[in-house]
Tab-separated table of C-alpha atoms in Angstrom:
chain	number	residue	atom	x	y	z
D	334	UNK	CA	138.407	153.499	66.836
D	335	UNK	CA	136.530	150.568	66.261
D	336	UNK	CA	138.865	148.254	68.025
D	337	UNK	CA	138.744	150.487	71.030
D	338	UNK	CA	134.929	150.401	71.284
D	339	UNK	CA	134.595	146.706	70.852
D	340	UNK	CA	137.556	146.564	73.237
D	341	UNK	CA	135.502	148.365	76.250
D	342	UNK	CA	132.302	146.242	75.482
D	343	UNK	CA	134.683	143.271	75.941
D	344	UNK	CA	135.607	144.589	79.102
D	345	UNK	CA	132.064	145.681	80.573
D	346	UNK	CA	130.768	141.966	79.717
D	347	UNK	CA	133.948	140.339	81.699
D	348	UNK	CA	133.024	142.774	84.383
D	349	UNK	CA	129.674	141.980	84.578
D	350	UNK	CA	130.809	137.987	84.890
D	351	UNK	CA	133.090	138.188	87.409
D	352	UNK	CA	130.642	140.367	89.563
D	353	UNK	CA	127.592	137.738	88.673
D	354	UNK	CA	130.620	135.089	90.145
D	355	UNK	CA	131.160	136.856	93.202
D	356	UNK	CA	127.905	136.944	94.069
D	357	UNK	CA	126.158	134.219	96.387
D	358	UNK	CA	123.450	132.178	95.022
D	359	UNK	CA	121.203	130.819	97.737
D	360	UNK	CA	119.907	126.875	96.401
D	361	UNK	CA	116.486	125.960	98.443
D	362	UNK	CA	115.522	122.490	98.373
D	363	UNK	CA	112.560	121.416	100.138
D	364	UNK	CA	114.468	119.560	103.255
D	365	UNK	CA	117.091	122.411	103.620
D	366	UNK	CA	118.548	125.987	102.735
D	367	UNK	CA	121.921	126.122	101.496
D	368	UNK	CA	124.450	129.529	100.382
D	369	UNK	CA	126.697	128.208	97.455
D	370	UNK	CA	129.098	130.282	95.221
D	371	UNK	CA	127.980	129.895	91.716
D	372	UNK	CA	130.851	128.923	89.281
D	373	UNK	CA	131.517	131.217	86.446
D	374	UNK	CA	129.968	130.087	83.568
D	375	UNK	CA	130.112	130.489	80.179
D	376	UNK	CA	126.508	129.444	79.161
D	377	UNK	CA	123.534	130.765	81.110
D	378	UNK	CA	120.881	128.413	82.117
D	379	UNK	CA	117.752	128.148	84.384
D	380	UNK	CA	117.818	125.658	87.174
D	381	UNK	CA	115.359	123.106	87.808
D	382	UNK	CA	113.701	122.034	90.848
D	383	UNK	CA	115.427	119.295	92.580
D	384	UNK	CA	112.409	116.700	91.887
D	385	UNK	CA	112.655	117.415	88.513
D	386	UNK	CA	116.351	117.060	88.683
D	387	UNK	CA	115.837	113.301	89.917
D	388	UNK	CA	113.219	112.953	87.659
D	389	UNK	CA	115.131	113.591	84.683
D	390	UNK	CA	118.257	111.666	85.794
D	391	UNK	CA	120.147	114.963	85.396
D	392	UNK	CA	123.454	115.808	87.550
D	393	UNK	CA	121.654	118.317	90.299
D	394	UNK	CA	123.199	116.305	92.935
D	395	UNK	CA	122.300	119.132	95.668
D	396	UNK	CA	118.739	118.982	95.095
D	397	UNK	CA	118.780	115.016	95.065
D	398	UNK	CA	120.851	115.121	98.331
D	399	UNK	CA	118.929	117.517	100.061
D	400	UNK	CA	115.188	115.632	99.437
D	401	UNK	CA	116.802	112.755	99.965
D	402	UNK	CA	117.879	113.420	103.712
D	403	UNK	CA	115.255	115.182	104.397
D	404	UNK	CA	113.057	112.053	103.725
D	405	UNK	CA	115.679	109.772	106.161
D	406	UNK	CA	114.852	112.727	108.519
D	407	UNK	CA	111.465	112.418	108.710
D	408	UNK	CA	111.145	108.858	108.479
D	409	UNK	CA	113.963	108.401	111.752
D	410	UNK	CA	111.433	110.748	113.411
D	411	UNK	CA	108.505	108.481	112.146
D	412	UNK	CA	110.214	105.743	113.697
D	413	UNK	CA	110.841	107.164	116.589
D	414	UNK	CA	107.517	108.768	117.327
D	415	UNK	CA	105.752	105.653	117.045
D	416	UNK	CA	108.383	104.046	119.073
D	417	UNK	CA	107.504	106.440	122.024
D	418	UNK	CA	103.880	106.426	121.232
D	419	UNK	CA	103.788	102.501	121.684
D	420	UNK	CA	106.472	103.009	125.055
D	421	UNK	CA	103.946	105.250	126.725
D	422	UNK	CA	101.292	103.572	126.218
D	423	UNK	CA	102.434	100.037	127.500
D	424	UNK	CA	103.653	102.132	130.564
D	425	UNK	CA	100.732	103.948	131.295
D	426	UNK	CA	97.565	101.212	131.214
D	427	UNK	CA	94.453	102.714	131.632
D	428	UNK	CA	93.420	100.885	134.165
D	429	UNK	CA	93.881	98.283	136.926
D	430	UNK	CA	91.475	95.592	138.186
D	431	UNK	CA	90.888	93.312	140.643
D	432	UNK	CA	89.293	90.340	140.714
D	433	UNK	CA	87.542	86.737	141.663
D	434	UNK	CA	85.840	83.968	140.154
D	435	UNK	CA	86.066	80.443	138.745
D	436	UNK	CA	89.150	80.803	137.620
D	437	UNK	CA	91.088	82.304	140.610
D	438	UNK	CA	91.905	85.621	142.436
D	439	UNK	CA	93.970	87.568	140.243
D	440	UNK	CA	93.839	90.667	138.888
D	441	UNK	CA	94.583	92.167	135.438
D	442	UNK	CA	95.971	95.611	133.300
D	443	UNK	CA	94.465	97.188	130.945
D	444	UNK	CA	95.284	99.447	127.841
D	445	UNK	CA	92.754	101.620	125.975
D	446	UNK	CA	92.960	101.225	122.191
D	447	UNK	CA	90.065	103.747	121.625
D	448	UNK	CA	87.159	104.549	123.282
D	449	UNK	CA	85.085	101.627	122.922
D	450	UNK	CA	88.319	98.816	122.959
D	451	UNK	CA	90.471	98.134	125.463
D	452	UNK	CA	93.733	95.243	125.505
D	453	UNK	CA	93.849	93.494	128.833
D	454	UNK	CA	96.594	91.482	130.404
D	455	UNK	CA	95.690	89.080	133.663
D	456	UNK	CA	96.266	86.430	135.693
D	457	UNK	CA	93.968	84.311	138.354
D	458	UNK	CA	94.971	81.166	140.196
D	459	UNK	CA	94.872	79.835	143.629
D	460	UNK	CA	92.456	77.199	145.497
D	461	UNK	CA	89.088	77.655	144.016
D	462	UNK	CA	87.643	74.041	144.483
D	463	UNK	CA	85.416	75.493	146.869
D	464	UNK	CA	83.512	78.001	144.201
D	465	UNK	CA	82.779	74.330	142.291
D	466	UNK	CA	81.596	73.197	145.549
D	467	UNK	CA	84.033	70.974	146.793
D	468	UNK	CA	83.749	67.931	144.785
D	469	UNK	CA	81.768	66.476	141.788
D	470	UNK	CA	80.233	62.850	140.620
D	471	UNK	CA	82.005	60.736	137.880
D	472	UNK	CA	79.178	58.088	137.712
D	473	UNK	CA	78.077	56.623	141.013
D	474	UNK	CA	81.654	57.946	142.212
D	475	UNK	CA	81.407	60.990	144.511
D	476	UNK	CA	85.185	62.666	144.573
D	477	UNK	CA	86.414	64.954	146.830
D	478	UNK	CA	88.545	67.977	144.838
D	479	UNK	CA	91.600	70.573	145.810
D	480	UNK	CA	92.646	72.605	142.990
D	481	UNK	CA	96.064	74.786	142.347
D	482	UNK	CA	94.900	76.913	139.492
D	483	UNK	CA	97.105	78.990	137.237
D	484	UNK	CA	95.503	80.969	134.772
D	485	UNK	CA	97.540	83.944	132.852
D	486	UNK	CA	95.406	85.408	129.892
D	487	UNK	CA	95.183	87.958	127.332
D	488	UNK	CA	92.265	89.096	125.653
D	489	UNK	CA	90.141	92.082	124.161
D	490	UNK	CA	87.186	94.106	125.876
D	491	UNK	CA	84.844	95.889	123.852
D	492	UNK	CA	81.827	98.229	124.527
D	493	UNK	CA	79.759	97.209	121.335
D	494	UNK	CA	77.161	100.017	122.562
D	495	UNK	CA	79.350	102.407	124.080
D	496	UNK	CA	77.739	102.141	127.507
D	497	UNK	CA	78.609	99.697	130.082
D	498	UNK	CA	77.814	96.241	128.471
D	499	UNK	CA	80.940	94.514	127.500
D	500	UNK	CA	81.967	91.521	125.404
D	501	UNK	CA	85.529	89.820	125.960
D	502	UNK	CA	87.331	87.383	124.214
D	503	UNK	CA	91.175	85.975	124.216
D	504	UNK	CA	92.842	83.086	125.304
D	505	UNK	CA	94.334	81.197	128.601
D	506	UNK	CA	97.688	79.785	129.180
D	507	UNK	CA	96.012	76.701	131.465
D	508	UNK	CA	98.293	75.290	134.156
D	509	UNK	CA	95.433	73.900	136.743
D	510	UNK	CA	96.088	70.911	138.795
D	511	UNK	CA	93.374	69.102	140.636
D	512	UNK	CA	93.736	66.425	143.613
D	513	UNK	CA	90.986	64.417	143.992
D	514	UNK	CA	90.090	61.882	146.480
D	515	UNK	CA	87.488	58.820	145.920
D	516	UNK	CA	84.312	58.377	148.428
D	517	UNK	CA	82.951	54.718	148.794
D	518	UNK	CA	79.071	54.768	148.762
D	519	UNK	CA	78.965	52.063	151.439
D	520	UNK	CA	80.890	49.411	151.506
D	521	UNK	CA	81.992	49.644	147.773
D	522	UNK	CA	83.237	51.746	145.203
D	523	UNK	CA	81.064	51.525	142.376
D	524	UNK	CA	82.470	51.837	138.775
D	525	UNK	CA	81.545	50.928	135.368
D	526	UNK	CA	77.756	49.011	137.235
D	527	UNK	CA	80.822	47.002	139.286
D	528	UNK	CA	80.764	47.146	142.924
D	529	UNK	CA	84.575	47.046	144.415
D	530	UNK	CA	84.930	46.228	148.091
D	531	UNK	CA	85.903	49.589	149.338
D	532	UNK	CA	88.042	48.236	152.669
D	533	UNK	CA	90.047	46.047	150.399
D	534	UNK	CA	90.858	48.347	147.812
D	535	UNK	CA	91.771	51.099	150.323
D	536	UNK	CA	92.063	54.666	149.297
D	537	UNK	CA	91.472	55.671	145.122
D	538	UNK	CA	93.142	59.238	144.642
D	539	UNK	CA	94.515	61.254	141.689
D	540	UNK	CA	95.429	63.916	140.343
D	541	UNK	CA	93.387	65.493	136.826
D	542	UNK	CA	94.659	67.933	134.440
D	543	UNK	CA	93.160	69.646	130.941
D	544	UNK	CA	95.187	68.874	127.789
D	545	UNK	CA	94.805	72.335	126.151
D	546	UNK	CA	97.662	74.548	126.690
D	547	UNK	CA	96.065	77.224	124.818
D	548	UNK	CA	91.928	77.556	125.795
D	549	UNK	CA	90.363	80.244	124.551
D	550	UNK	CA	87.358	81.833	125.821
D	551	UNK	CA	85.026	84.394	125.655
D	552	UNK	CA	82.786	86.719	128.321
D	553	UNK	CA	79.798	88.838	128.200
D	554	UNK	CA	79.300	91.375	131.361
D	555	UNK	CA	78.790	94.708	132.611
D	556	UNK	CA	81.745	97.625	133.754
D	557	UNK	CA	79.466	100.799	135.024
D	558	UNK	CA	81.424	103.247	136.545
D	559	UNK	CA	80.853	104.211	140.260
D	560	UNK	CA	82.902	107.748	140.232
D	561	UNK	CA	85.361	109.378	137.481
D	562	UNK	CA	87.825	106.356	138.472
D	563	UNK	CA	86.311	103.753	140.520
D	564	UNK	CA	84.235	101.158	139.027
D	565	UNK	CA	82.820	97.522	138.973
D	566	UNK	CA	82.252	94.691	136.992
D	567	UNK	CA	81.027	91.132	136.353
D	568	UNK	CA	81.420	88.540	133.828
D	569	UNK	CA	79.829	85.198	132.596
D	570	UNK	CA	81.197	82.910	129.927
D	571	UNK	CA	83.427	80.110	129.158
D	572	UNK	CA	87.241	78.721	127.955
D	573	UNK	CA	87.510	75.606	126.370
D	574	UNK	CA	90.053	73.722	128.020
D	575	UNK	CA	89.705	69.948	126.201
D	576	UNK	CA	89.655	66.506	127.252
D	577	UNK	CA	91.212	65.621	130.422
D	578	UNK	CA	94.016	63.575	131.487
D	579	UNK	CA	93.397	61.553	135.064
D	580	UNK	CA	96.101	59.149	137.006
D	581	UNK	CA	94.760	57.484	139.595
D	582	UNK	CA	96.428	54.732	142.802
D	583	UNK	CA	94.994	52.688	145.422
D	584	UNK	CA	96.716	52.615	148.212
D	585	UNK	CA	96.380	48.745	148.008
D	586	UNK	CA	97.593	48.708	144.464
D	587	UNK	CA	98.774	44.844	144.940
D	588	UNK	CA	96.041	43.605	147.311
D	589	UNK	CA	93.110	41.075	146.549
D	590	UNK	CA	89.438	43.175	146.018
D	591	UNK	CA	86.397	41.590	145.645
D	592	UNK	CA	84.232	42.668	142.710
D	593	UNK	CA	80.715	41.777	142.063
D	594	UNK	CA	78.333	42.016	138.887
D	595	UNK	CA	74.926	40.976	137.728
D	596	UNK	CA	76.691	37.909	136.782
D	597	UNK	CA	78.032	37.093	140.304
D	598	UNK	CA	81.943	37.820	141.872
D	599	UNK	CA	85.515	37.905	140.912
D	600	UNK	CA	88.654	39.091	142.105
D	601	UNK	CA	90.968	41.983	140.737
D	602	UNK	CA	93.559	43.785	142.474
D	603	UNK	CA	93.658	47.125	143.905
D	604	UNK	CA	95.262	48.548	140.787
D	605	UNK	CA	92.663	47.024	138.782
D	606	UNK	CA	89.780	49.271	140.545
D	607	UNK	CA	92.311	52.643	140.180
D	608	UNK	CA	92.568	51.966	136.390
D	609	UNK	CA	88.823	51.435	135.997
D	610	UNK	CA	88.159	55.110	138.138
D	611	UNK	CA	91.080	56.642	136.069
D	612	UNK	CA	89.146	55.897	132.912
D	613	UNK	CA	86.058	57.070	134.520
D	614	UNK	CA	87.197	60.376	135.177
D	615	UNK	CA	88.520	60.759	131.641
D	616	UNK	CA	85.554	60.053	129.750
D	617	UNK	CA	83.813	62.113	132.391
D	618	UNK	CA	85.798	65.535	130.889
D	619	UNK	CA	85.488	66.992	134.446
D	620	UNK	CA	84.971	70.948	133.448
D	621	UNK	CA	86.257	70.106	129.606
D	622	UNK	CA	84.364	73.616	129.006
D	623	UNK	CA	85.546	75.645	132.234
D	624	UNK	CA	82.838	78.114	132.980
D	625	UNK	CA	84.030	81.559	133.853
D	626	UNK	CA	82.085	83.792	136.346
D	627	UNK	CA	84.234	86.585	137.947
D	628	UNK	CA	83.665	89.813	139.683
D	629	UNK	CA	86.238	92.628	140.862
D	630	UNK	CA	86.227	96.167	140.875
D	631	UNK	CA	88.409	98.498	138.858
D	632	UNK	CA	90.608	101.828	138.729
D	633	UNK	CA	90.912	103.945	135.550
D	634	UNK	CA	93.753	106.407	135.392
């Protein structure tokens, strides 16, 4: 009788297994949900959370697995959010400008990087001699100018206040060419306290250019708005464009010139009197320190 009882408890407890078996267990992870079909077992145990599993190095791969791509999940969409973040902003400035001043007609883009900040990308160029007035002095030599300005830049505005007073600063890619073209005072060129026979030396031109090929600069102004997307603005300031390099020819380069001093006359050559202006003009550092005054007007999106 005995072994017949303990028989059927036998049974019952076998039963109770293989139903416990059949049953689905559902495993949640924090990335995913996932139905698995327990294994039978023949020692019962409590599971532990899958960052404890990987914290204690035990074998809970499906845990592990599941945090795991859950994290390469969200950091692909991380990735890719910021990607399209920084997409639609470079393809949607916040605003146009136009513009004119010292260094060109141009105009630039702009890209708001909060409230009070804004990234701007330009360019200005063209024949501006004229807003320099037409020509300058190097010592007693009065030159005539044209210019061929190229001037592509990228810099910062802020609005310190919040209001419209601004304060820029970046830097300029320089490519400006200037032609210049000597005027005799008389009957001489006079260079260096030397007086050079202007009819026998002929012409003196040149051309000047700034050595920086990075000049960076920096603007104070005003931006008020006129309506919700039409405004204006001004700036005053300066780039720093270094020393300059001058080459200048007389179109008697070989030719006899007469050349008096204090101390009486002597006689150079043509090429002589271009190599004195040449050095003239360099120590001179013609607009070494460009100003920059500019107006335009501007569109906000």
């Amino acid at each position: 009788m005995r072994i017949i009882k303990l028989t059927a408890i036998s049974a019952a407890v076998l039963a109770s297994t293989a139903a416990l078996a059949a049953e689905p267990v559902v495993v949640v992870d924090e990335a995913d949900a996932s139905v698995y079909e327990a294994e039978p077992v023949a020692v019962a145990y409590e599971a532990e959370p899958a960052y404890q599993a990987e914290a204690t190095n035990q074998n809970t791969n499906t845990g592990v697995i599941g945090k795991t791509a859950g994290a390469v999940r969200n950091t692909t969409g991380a990735v890719v959010g910021g990607t399209k973040t920084l997409f639609n902003t470079a393809v949607n400035p916040a605003a146009v400008s136009a513009e004119v001043g010292t260094l060109g007609y141009g105009a630039n883009v702009g890209w708001a990087l909060n409230e009070n900040t804004e990234l701007q990308a330009g360019w200005a160029g063209g024949d501006v001699a004229d807003l320099f007035g037409g020509d300058f002095d190097a010592d007693d030599v009065n030159y005539d100018v044209d210019a061929d300005f190229s001037n592509p830049y990228i810099g910062v505005q802020l609005r310190p206040t919040g209001n419209w007073f601004t304060v820029g600063g970046g830097i300029i890619v320089p490519d400006n060419d200037f032609d210049v073209t000597a005027n005799a005072e008389g009957p001489n060129y006079r260079i260096d306290n030397i007086d050079y026979n202007a009819s026998e030396t002929g012409t003196l031109s040149g051309t000047m250019e700034h050595r920086n090929k990075v000049a960076p600069y920096a603007t104070i102004g005003f931006r008020p708005n006129i309506t919700n997307n039409w405004g204006v603005f001004g700036e005053i300031g300066a780039a720093y464009m270094g020393k300059t390099d001058a080459t200048v020819v007389s179109s008697n380069a070989t030719g006899n010139v007469t050349a008096t001093t204090v101390s009486g006359t002597t006689t150079v050559t043509g090429d002589d009197v271009a190599k004195a202006a040449e050095k003239e003009l360099e120590d001179k550092d013609w607009l070494e320190w460009m100003p920059i005054v500019k107006v335009g007007a501007t569109y906000r999106f």
